[in-house]
PDB file of C-alpha atoms in Angstrom:
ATOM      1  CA  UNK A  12       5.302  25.609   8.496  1.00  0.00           C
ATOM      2  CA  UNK A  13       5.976  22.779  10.721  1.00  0.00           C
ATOM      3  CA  UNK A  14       5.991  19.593   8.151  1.00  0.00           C
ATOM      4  CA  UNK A  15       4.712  16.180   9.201  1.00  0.00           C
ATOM      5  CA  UNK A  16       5.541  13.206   6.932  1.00  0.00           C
ATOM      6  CA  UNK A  17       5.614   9.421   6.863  1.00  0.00           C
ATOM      7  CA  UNK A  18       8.668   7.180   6.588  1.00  0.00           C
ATOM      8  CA  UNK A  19       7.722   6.131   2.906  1.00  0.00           C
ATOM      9  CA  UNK A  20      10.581   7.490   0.053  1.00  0.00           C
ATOM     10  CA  UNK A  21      12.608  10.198   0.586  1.00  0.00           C
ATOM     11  CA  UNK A  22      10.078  12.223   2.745  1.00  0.00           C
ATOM     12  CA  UNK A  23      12.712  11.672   5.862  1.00  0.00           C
ATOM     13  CA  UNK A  24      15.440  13.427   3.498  1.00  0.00           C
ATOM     14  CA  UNK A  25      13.409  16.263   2.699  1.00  0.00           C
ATOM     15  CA  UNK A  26      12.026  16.447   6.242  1.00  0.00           C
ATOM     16  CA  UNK A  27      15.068  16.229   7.861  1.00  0.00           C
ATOM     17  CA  UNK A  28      15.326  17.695  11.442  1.00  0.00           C
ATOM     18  CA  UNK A  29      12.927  20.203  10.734  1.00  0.00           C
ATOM     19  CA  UNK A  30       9.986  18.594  11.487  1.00  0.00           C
ATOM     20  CA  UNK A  31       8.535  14.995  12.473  1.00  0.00           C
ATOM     21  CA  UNK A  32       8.658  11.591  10.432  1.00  0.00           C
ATOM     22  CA  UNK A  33       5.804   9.081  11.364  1.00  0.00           C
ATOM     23  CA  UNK A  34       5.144   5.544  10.596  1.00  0.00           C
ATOM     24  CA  UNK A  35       3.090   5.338   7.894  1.00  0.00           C
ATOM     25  CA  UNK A  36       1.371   1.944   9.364  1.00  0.00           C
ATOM     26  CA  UNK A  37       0.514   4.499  12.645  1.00  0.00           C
ATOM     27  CA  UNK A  38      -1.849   7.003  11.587  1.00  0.00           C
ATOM     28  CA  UNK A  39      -2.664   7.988  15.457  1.00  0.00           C
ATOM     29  CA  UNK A  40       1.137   9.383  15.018  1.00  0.00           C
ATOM     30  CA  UNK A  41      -0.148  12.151  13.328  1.00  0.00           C
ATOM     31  CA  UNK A  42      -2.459  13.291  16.367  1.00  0.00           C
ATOM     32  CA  UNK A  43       0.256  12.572  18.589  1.00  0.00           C
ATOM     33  CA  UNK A  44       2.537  14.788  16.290  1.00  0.00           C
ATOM     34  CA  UNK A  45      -0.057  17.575  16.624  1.00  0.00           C
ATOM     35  CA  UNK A  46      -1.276  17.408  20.145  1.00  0.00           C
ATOM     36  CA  UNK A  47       2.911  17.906  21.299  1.00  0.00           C
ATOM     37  CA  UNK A  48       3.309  20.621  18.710  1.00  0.00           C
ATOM     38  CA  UNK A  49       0.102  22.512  20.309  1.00  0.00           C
ATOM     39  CA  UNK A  50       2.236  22.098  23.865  1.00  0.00           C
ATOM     40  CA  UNK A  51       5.127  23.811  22.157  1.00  0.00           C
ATOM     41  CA  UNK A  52       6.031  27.220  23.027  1.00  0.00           C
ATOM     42  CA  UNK A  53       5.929  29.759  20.079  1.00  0.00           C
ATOM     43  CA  UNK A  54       9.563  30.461  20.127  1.00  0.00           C
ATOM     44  CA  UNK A  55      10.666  26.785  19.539  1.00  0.00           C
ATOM     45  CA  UNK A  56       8.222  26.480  16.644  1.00  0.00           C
ATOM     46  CA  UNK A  57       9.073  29.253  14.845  1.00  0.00           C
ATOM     47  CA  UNK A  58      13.121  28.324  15.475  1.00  0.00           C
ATOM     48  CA  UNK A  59      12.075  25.038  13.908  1.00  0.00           C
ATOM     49  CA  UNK A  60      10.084  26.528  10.956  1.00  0.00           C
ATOM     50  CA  UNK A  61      13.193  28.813  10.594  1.00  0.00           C
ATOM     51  CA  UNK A  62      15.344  25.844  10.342  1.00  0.00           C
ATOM     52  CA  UNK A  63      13.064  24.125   7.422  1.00  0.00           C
ATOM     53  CA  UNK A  64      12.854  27.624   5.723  1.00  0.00           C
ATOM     54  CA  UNK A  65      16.706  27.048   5.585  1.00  0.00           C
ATOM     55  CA  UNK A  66      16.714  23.480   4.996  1.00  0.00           C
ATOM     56  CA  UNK A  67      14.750  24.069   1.860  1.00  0.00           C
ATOM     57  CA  UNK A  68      16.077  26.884   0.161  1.00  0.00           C
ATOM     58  CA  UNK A  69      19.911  25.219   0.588  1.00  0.00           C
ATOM     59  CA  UNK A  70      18.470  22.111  -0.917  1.00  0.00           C
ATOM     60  CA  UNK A  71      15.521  22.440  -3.047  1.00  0.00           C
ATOM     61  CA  UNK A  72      15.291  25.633  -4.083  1.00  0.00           C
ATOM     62  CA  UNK A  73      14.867  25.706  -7.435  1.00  0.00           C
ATOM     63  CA  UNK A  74      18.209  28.034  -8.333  1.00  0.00           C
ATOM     64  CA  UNK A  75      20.188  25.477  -6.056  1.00  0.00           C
ATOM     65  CA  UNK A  76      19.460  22.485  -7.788  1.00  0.00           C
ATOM     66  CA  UNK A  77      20.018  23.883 -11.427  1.00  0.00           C
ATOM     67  CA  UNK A  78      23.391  24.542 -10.155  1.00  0.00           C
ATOM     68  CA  UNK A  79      24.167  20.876  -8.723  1.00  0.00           C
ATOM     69  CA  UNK A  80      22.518  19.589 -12.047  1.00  0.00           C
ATOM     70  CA  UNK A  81      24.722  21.689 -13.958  1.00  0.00           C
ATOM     71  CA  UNK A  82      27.580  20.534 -12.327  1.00  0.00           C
ATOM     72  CA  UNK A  83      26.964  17.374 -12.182  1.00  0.00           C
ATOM     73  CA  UNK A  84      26.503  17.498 -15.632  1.00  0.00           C
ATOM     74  CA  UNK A  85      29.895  18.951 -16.936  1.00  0.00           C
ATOM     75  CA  UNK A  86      31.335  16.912 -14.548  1.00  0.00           C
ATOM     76  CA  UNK A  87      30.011  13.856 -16.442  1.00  0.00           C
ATOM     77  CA  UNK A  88      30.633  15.545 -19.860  1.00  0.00           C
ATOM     78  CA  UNK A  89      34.458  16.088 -18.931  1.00  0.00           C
ATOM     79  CA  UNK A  90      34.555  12.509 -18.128  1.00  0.00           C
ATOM     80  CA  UNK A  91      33.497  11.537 -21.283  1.00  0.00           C
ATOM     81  CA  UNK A  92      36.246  13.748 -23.022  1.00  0.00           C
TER      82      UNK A  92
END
């Protein structure tokens, strides 16, 4: 899916160049957002959705971030040491 989110947190992180950050203060963004994604060929929306699908699973997938939490973790438990 093609992901839409506001400029509030970390949304923009998450988002990243996989989909489109609005101003939160600009709901009419959102139409905007929509109306140019219904002018989009198929083909560049599903290269973008393929790009989030990737996005995602490198950074958020839950396997992923057990890892960098586990690292992180030793890390800090070596320091200790």
């Amino acid at each position: 899916l093609y992901c839409i989110g506001t400029n509030v947190g970390d949304t923009a992180k998450i988002i990243n160049d996989c989909g489109t950050i609005i101003n939160s203060q600009a709901p009419h963004e959102i139409c905007e957002t929509i109306v140019s994604l219904m002018n989009l060929n198929n083909e560049d929306v599903q290269e973008v959705c393929k790009k989030g699908r990737v996005h995602v699973n490198s950074n958020f997938e839950i396997n992923n971030i057990v890892e960098k939490f586990e690292a992180n973790y030793f890390k800090l438990q070596g320091d200790r040491k």
